Short mmCIF file of C-alpha atoms and ligand atoms in Angstrom, two decimals:
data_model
loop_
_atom_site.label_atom_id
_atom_site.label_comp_id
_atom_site.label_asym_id
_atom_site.label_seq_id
_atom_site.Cartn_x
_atom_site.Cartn_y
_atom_site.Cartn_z
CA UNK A 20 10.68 -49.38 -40.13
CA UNK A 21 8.33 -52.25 -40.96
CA UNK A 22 8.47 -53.18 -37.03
CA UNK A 23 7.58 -49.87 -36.16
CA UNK A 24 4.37 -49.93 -37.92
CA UNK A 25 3.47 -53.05 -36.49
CA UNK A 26 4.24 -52.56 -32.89
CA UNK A 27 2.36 -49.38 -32.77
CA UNK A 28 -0.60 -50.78 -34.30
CA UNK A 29 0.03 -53.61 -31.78
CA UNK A 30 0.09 -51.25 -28.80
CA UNK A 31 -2.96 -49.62 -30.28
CA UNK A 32 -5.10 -52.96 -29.78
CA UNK A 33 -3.51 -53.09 -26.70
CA UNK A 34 -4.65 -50.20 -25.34
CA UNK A 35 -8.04 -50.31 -26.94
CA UNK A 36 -8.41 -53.76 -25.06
CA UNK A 37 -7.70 -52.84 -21.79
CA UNK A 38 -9.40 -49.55 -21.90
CA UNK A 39 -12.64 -52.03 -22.73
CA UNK A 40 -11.85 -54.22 -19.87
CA UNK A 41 -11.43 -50.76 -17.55
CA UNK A 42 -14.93 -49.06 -18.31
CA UNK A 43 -17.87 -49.79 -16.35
CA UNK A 44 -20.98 -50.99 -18.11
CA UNK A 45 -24.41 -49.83 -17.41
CA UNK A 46 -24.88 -53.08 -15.44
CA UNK A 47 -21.15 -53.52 -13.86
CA UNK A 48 -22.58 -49.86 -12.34
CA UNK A 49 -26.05 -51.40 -11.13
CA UNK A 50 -23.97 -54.00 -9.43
CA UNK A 51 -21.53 -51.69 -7.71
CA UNK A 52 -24.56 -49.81 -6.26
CA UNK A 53 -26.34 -52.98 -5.16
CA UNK A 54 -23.37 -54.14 -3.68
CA UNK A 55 -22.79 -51.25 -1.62
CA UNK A 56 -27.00 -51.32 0.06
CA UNK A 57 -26.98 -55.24 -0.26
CA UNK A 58 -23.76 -56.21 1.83
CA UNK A 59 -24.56 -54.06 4.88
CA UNK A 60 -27.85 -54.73 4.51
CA UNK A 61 -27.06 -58.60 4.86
CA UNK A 62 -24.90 -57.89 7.72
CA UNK A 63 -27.26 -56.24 9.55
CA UNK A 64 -29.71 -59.08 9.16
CA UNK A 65 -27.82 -61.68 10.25
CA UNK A 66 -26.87 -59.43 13.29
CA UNK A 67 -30.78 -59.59 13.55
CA UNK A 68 -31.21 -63.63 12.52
CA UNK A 69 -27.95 -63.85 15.36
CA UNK A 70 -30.10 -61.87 18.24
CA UNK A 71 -33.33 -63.47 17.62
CA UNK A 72 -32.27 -66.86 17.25
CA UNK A 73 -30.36 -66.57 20.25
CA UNK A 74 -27.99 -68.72 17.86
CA UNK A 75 -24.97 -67.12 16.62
CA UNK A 76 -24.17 -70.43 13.83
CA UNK A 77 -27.62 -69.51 12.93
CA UNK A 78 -26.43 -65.83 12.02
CA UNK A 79 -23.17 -66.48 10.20
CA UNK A 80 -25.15 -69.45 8.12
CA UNK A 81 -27.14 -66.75 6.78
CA UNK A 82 -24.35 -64.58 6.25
CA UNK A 83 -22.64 -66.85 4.46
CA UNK A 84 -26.03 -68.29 2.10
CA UNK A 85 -26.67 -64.51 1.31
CA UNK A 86 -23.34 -63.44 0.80
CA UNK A 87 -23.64 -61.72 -3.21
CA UNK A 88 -19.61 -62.45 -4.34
CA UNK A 89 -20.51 -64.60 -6.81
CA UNK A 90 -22.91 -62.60 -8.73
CA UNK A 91 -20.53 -59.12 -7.62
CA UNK A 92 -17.57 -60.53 -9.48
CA UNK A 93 -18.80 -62.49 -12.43
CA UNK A 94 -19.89 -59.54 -14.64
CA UNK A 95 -16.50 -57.94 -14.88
CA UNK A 96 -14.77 -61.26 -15.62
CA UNK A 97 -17.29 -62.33 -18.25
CA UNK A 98 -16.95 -59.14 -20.04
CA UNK A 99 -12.98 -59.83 -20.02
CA UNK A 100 -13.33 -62.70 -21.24
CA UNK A 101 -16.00 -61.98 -24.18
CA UNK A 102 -13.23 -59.13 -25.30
CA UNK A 103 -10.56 -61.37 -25.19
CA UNK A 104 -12.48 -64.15 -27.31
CA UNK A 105 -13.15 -61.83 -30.25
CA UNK A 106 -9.62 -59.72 -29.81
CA UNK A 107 -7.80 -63.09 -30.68
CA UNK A 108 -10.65 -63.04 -33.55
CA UNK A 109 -9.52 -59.75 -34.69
CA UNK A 110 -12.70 -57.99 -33.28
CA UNK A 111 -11.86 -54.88 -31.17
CA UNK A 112 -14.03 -54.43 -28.58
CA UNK A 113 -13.33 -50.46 -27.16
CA UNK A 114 -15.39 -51.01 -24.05
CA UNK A 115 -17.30 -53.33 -22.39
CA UNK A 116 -20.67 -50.92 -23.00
CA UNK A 117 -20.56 -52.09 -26.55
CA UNK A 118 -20.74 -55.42 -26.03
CA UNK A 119 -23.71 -55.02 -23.55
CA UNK A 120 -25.32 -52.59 -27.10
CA UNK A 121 -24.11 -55.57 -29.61
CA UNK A 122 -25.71 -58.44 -27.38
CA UNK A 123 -28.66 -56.46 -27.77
CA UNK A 124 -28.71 -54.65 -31.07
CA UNK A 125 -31.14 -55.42 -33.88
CA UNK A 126 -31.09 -53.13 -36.74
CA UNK A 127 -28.08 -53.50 -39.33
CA UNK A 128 -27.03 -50.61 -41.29
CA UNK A 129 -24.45 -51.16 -43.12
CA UNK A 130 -22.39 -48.14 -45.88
CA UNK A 131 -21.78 -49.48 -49.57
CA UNK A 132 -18.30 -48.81 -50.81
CA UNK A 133 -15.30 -50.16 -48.56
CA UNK A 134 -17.67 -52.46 -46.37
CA UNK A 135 -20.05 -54.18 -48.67
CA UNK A 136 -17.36 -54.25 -51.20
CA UNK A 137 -14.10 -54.70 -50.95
CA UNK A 138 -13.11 -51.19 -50.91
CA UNK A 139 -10.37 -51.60 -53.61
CA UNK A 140 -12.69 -50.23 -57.05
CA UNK A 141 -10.95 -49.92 -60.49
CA UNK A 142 -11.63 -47.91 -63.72
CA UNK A 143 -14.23 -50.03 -66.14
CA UNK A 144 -14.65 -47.23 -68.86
CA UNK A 145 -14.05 -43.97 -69.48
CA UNK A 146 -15.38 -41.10 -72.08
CA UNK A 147 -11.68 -40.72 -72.99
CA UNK A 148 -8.46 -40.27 -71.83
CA UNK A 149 -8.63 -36.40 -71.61
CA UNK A 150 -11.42 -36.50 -69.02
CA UNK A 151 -9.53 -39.25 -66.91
CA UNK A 152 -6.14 -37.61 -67.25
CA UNK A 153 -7.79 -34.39 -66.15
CA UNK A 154 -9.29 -35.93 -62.85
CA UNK A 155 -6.37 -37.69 -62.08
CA UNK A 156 -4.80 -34.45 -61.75
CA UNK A 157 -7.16 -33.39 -59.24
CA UNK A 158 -7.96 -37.10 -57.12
CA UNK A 159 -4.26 -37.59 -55.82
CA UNK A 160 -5.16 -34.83 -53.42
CA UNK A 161 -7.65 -37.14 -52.33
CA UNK A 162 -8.13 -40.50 -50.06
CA UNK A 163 -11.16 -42.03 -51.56
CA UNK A 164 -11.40 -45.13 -52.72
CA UNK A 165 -12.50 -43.64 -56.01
CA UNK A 166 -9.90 -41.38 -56.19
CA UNK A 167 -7.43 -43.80 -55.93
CA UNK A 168 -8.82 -45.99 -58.81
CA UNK A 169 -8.77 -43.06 -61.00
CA UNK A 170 -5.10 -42.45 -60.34
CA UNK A 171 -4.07 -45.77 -61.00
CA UNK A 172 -5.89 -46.09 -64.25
CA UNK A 173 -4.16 -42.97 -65.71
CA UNK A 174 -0.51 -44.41 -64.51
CA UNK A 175 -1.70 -47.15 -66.33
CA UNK A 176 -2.74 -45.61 -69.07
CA UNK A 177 0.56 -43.03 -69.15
CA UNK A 178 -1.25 -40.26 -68.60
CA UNK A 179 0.57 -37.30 -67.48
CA UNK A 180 -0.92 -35.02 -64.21
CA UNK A 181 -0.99 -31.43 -64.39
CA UNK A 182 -0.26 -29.78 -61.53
CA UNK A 183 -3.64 -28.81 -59.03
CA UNK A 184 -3.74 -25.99 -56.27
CA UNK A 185 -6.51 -24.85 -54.11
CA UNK A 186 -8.08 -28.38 -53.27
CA UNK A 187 -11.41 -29.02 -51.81
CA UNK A 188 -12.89 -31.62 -50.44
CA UNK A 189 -16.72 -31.91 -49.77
CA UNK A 190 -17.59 -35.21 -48.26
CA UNK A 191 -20.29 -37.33 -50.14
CA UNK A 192 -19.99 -35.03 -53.34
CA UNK A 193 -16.71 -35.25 -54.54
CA UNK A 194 -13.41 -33.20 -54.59
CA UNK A 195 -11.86 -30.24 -56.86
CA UNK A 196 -9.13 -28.41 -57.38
CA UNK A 197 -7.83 -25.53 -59.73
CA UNK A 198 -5.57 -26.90 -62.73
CA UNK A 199 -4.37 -24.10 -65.50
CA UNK A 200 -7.29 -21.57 -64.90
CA UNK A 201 -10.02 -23.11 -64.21
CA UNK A 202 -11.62 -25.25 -61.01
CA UNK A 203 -12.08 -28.81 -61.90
CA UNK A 204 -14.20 -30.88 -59.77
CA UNK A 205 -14.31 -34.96 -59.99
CA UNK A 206 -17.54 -36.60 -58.42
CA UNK A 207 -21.61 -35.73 -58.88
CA UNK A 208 -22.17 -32.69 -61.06
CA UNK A 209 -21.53 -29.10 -59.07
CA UNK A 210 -24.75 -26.98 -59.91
CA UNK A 211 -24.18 -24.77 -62.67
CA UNK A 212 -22.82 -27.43 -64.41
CA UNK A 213 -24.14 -27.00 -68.33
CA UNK A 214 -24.99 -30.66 -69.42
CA UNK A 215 -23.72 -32.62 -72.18
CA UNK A 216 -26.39 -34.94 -73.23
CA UNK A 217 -24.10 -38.09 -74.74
CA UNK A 218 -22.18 -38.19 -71.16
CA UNK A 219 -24.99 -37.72 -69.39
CA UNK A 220 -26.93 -40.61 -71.42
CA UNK A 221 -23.34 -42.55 -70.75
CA UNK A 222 -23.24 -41.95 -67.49
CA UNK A 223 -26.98 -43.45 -66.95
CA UNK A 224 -26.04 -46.47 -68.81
CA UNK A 225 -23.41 -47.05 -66.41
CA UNK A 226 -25.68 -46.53 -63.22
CA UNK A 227 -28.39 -49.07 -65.13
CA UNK A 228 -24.77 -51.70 -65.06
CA UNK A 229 -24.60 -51.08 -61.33
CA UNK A 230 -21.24 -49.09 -62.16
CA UNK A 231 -20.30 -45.59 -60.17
CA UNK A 232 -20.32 -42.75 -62.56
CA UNK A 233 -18.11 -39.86 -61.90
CA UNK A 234 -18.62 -36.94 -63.74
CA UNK A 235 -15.29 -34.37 -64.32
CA UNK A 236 -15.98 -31.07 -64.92
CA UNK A 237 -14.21 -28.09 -65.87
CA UNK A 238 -15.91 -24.57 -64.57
CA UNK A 239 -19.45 -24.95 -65.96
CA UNK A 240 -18.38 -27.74 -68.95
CA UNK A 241 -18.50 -31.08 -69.14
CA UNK A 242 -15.20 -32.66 -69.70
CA UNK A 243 -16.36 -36.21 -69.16
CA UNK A 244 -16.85 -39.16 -66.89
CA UNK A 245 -15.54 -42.22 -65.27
CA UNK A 246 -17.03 -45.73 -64.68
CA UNK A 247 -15.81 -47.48 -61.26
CA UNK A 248 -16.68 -50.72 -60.28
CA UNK A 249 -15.92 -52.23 -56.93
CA UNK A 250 -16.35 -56.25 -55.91
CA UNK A 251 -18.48 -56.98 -53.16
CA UNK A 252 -17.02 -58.99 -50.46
CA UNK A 253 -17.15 -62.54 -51.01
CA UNK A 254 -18.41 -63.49 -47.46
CA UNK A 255 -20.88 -60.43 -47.02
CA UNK A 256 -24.37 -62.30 -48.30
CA UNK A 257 -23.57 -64.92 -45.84
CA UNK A 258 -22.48 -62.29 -43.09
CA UNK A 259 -26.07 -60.84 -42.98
CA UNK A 260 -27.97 -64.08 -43.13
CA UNK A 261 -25.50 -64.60 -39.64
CA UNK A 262 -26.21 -61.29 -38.21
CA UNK A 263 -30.32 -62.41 -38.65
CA UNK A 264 -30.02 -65.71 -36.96
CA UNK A 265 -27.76 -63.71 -34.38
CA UNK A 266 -30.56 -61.68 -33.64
CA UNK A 267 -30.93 -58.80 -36.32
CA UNK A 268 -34.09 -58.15 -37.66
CA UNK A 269 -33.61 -54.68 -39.84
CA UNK A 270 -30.78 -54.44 -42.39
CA UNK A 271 -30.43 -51.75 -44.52
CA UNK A 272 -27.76 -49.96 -47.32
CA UNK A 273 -26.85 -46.39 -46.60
CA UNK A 274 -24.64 -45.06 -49.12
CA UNK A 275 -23.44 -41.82 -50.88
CA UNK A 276 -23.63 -43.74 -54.41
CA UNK A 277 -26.36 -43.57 -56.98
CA UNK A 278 -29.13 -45.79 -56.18
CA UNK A 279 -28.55 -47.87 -59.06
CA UNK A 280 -25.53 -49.02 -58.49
CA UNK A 281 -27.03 -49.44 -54.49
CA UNK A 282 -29.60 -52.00 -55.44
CA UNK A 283 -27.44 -53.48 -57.79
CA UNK A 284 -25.03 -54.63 -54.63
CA UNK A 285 -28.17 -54.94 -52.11
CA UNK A 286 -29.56 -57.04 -54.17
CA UNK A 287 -26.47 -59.24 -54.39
CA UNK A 288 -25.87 -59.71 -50.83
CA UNK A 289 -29.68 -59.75 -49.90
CA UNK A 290 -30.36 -56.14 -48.60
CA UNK A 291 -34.23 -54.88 -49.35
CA UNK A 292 -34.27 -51.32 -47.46
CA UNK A 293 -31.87 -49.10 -49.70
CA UNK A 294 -30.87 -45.67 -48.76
CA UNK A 295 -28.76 -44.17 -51.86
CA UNK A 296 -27.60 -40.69 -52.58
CA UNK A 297 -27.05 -39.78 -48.78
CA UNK A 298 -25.13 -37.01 -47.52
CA UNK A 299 -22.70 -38.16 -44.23
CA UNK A 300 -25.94 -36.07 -42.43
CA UNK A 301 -28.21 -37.95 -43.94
CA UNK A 302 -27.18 -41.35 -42.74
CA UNK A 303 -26.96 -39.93 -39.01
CA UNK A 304 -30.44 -38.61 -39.55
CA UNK A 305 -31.14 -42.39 -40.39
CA UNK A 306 -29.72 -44.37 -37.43
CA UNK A 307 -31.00 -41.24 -35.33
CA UNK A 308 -34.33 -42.17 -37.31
CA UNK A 309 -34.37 -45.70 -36.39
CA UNK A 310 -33.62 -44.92 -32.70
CA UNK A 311 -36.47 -43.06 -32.56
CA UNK A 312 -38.82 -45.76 -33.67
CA UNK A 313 -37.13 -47.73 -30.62
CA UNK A 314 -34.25 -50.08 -32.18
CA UNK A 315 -31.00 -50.93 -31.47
CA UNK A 316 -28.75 -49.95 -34.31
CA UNK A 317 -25.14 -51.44 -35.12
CA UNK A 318 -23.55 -49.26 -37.95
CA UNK A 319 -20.98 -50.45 -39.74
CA UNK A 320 -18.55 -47.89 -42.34
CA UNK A 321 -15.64 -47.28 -43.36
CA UNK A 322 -15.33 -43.33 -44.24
CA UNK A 323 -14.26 -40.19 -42.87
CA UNK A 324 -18.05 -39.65 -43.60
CA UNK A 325 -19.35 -42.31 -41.70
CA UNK A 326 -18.10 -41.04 -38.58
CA UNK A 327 -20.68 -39.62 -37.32
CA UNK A 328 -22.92 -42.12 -38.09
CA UNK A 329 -20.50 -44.65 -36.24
CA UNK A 330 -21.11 -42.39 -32.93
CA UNK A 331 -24.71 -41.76 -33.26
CA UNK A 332 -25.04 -46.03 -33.57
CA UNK A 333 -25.68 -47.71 -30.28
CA UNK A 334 -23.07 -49.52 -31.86
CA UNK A 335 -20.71 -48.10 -34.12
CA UNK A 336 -18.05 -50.81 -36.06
CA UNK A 337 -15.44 -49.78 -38.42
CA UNK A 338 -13.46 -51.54 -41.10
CA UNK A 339 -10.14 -52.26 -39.75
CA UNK A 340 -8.13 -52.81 -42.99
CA UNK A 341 -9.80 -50.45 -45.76
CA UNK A 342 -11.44 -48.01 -42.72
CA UNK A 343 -10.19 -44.89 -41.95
CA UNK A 344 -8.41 -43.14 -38.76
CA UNK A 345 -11.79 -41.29 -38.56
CA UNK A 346 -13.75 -44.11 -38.47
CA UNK A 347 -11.93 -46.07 -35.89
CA UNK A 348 -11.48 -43.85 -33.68
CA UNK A 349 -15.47 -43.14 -33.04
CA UNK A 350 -16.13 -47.28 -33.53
CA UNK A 351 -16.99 -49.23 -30.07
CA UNK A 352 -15.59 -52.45 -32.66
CA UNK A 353 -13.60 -52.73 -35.04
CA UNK A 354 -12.81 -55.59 -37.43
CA UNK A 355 -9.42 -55.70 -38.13
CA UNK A 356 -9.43 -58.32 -40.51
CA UNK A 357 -12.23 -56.36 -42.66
CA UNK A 358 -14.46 -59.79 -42.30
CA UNK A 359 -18.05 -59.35 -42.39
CA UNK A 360 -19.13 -62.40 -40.61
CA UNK A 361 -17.04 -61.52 -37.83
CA UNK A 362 -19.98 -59.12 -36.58
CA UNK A 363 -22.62 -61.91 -36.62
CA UNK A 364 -19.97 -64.10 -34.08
CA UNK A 365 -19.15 -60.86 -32.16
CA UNK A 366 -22.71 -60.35 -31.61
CA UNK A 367 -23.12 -64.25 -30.38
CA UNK A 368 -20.31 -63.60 -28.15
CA UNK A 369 -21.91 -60.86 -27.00
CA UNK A 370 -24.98 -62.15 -26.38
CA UNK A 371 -23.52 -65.11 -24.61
CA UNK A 372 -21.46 -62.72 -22.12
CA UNK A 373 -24.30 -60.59 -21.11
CA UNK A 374 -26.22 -64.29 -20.83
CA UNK A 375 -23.32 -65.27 -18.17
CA UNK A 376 -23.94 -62.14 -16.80
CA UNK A 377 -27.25 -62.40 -15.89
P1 LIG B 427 -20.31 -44.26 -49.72
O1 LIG B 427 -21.40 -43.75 -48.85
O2 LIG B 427 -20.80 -45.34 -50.65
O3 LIG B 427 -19.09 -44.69 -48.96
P2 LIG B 427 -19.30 -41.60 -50.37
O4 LIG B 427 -20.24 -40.87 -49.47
O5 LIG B 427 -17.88 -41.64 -49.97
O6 LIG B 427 -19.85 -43.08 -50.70
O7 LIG B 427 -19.39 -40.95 -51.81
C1 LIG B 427 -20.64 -40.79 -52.42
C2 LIG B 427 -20.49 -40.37 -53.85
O8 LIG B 427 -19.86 -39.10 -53.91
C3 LIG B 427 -19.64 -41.29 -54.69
O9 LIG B 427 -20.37 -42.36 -55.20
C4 LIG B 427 -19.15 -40.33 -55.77
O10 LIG B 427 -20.15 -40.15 -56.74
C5 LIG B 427 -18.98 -39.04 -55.02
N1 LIG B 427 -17.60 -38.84 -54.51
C6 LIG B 427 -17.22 -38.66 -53.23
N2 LIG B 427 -15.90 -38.48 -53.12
C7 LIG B 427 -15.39 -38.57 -54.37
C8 LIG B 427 -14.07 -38.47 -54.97
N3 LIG B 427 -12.99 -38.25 -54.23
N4 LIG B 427 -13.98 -38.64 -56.28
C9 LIG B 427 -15.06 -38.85 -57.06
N5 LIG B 427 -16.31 -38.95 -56.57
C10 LIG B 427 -16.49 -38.80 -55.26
MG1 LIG B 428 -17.63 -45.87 -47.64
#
């Protein structure tokens, strides 16, 4: 079965490759039109170099001297061959557009959990093991990367799930689900929610650590909460400071965390613009933002909620390894091998095709 897995995700980059290599870029288009005035156009005027001159050498010469094959058929073979560089790289290319938008990108916003850090968080502290046990129960419904750090904890721990019906997701916010009688929801506080003030003052003494609080509630009480941290990828300071000299000049942090626990990574990998608390909307409404004010973004995520941030992007990249389905299917790249720094040599690649190219 294990050679299943593998050869589909093999035929998967296949086909992602060669539909790159098959789409026309805005340029590859330019020269298809300027083929089809320029060559007749030359013809003719060497018919008319041919007549004048009385000379017909002297009309073929000219022919030949204006004669655009060079220039026709280099901009499909350099974008092959950029694609295939980074492919061997593990960089997906899905069509030769993006690498035109990469070469010429320079904004760089980038989602917190799963692509600044490594995506695989674990359980720091808890308020006890009745709140944990009780949002276990509810998370193994669900695919976040929290969820899946609270599960693991109470196995751990030998906690024992009840059994949950009637689960909802809501993207950004958290996820709930009915266990016994009542609806108990795992992530920021639902309104209605009546406060208790010593896991509430916990809670913010996480944030102030950088930690992700989730709070677990239980109708309109407050069972509890859970601290999650998550390790930021070793290589992703040095990633950005490659993506500048490659040509970026914005970087910013959207994420759907607290903003404590947002500066707390931004500052570790060298981010100053910070944009915490988002909704997935939110962090369209952002690159959209950006856009507007005439950049180039590249927007790199991981989550079913940073989907359609990926396809508002001029250049949408998703995490290959911890990214979703959702993710990769709206990127234009995506790093397979989860590496950061792959971006900043994609976008040199790129910038050196569409160099070639013109
Ligand atoms: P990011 O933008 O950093 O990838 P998300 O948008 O996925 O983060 O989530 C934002 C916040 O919503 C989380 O920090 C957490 O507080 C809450 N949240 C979302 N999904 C869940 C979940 N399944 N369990 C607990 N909390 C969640
Ligand atoms: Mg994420």
């Amino acid at each position: 079965a294990t050679h299943v897995g593998g050869d589909t995700t093999f035929s998967h980059i296949i086909s992602l490759v060669e539909q790159a290599q098959e789409t026309r870029t805005p340029s590859m288009r330019f020269l298809q039109r300027f083929a089809a005035i320029y060559t007749p156009a030359v013809i003719a005027l060497a018919l008319v170099v041919g007549v004048l001159t009385g000379d017909v050498r002297m009309g073929l010469t000219f022919l030949v001297i204006a004669c655009p094959g060079a220039l026709v058929i280099s901009v499909p073979v350099a974008i092959v061959a950029g694609v295939g560089n980074l492919a061997r790289r593990g960089v997906l290319v899905t069509s030769g557009e993006g690498l035109e938008n990469l070469a010429r990108a320079d904004s760089l916003m980038l989602d917190k959990t799963g692509t600044l850090t490594t995506g695989e968080p674990h359980v720091v502290e808890t308020t006890g093991d009745e709140a944990l046990g009780l949002a276990a129960s509810v998370e193994v419904a669900s695919e976040h990367h929290l969820a899946r750090a609270i599960v693991a904890e109470a196995q751990a721990r030998g906690l024992v799930r009840q059994p949950v019906s009637q689960v909802e997701v809501v993207p950004g916010e958290g996820v709930s689900g009915v266990v016994g009688h009542e609806r108990v929801h795992v992530g920021k506080t639902p309104a209605g929610t009546v406060p208790v003030e010593s896991v509430v003052a916990r809670v913010r003494e996480w944030e102030n650590q950088g930690l992700t609080g989730v709070y677990v509630t239980a109708g309109r009480t407050m069972v509890g909460a859970v601290a999650i941290t998550d390790q930021v990828r070793e290589e992703a300071a040095a990633a950005l400071v490659q993506a500048r000299e490659a040509g970026v000049k914005q970087v910013a942090m959207l994420t759907g965390d607290n903003p404590r626990a947002a500066h707390q990574v931004a500052s570790h990998v060298g981010i100053d613009e910070v944009h915490a608390g988002l909704l997935p909307q939110d962090k369209t409404r952002l690159v959209a933002a950006a856009q507007d004010s005439g950049r180039h973004v590249i927007m790199v995520g991981d989550g079913i909620n940073d989907a359609p941030a990926l396809a508002q992007a001029d250049v949408g990249v998703a995490m290959g390894g911890a990214g979703t389905d959702a993710s990769q299917t709206t990127a234009d790249v995506i790093l397979m091998t989860d590496r950061l720094d792959h971006l900043a040599h994609a976008k040199r690649v790129a910038r050196k095709t569409t160099w070639v190219m013109r």
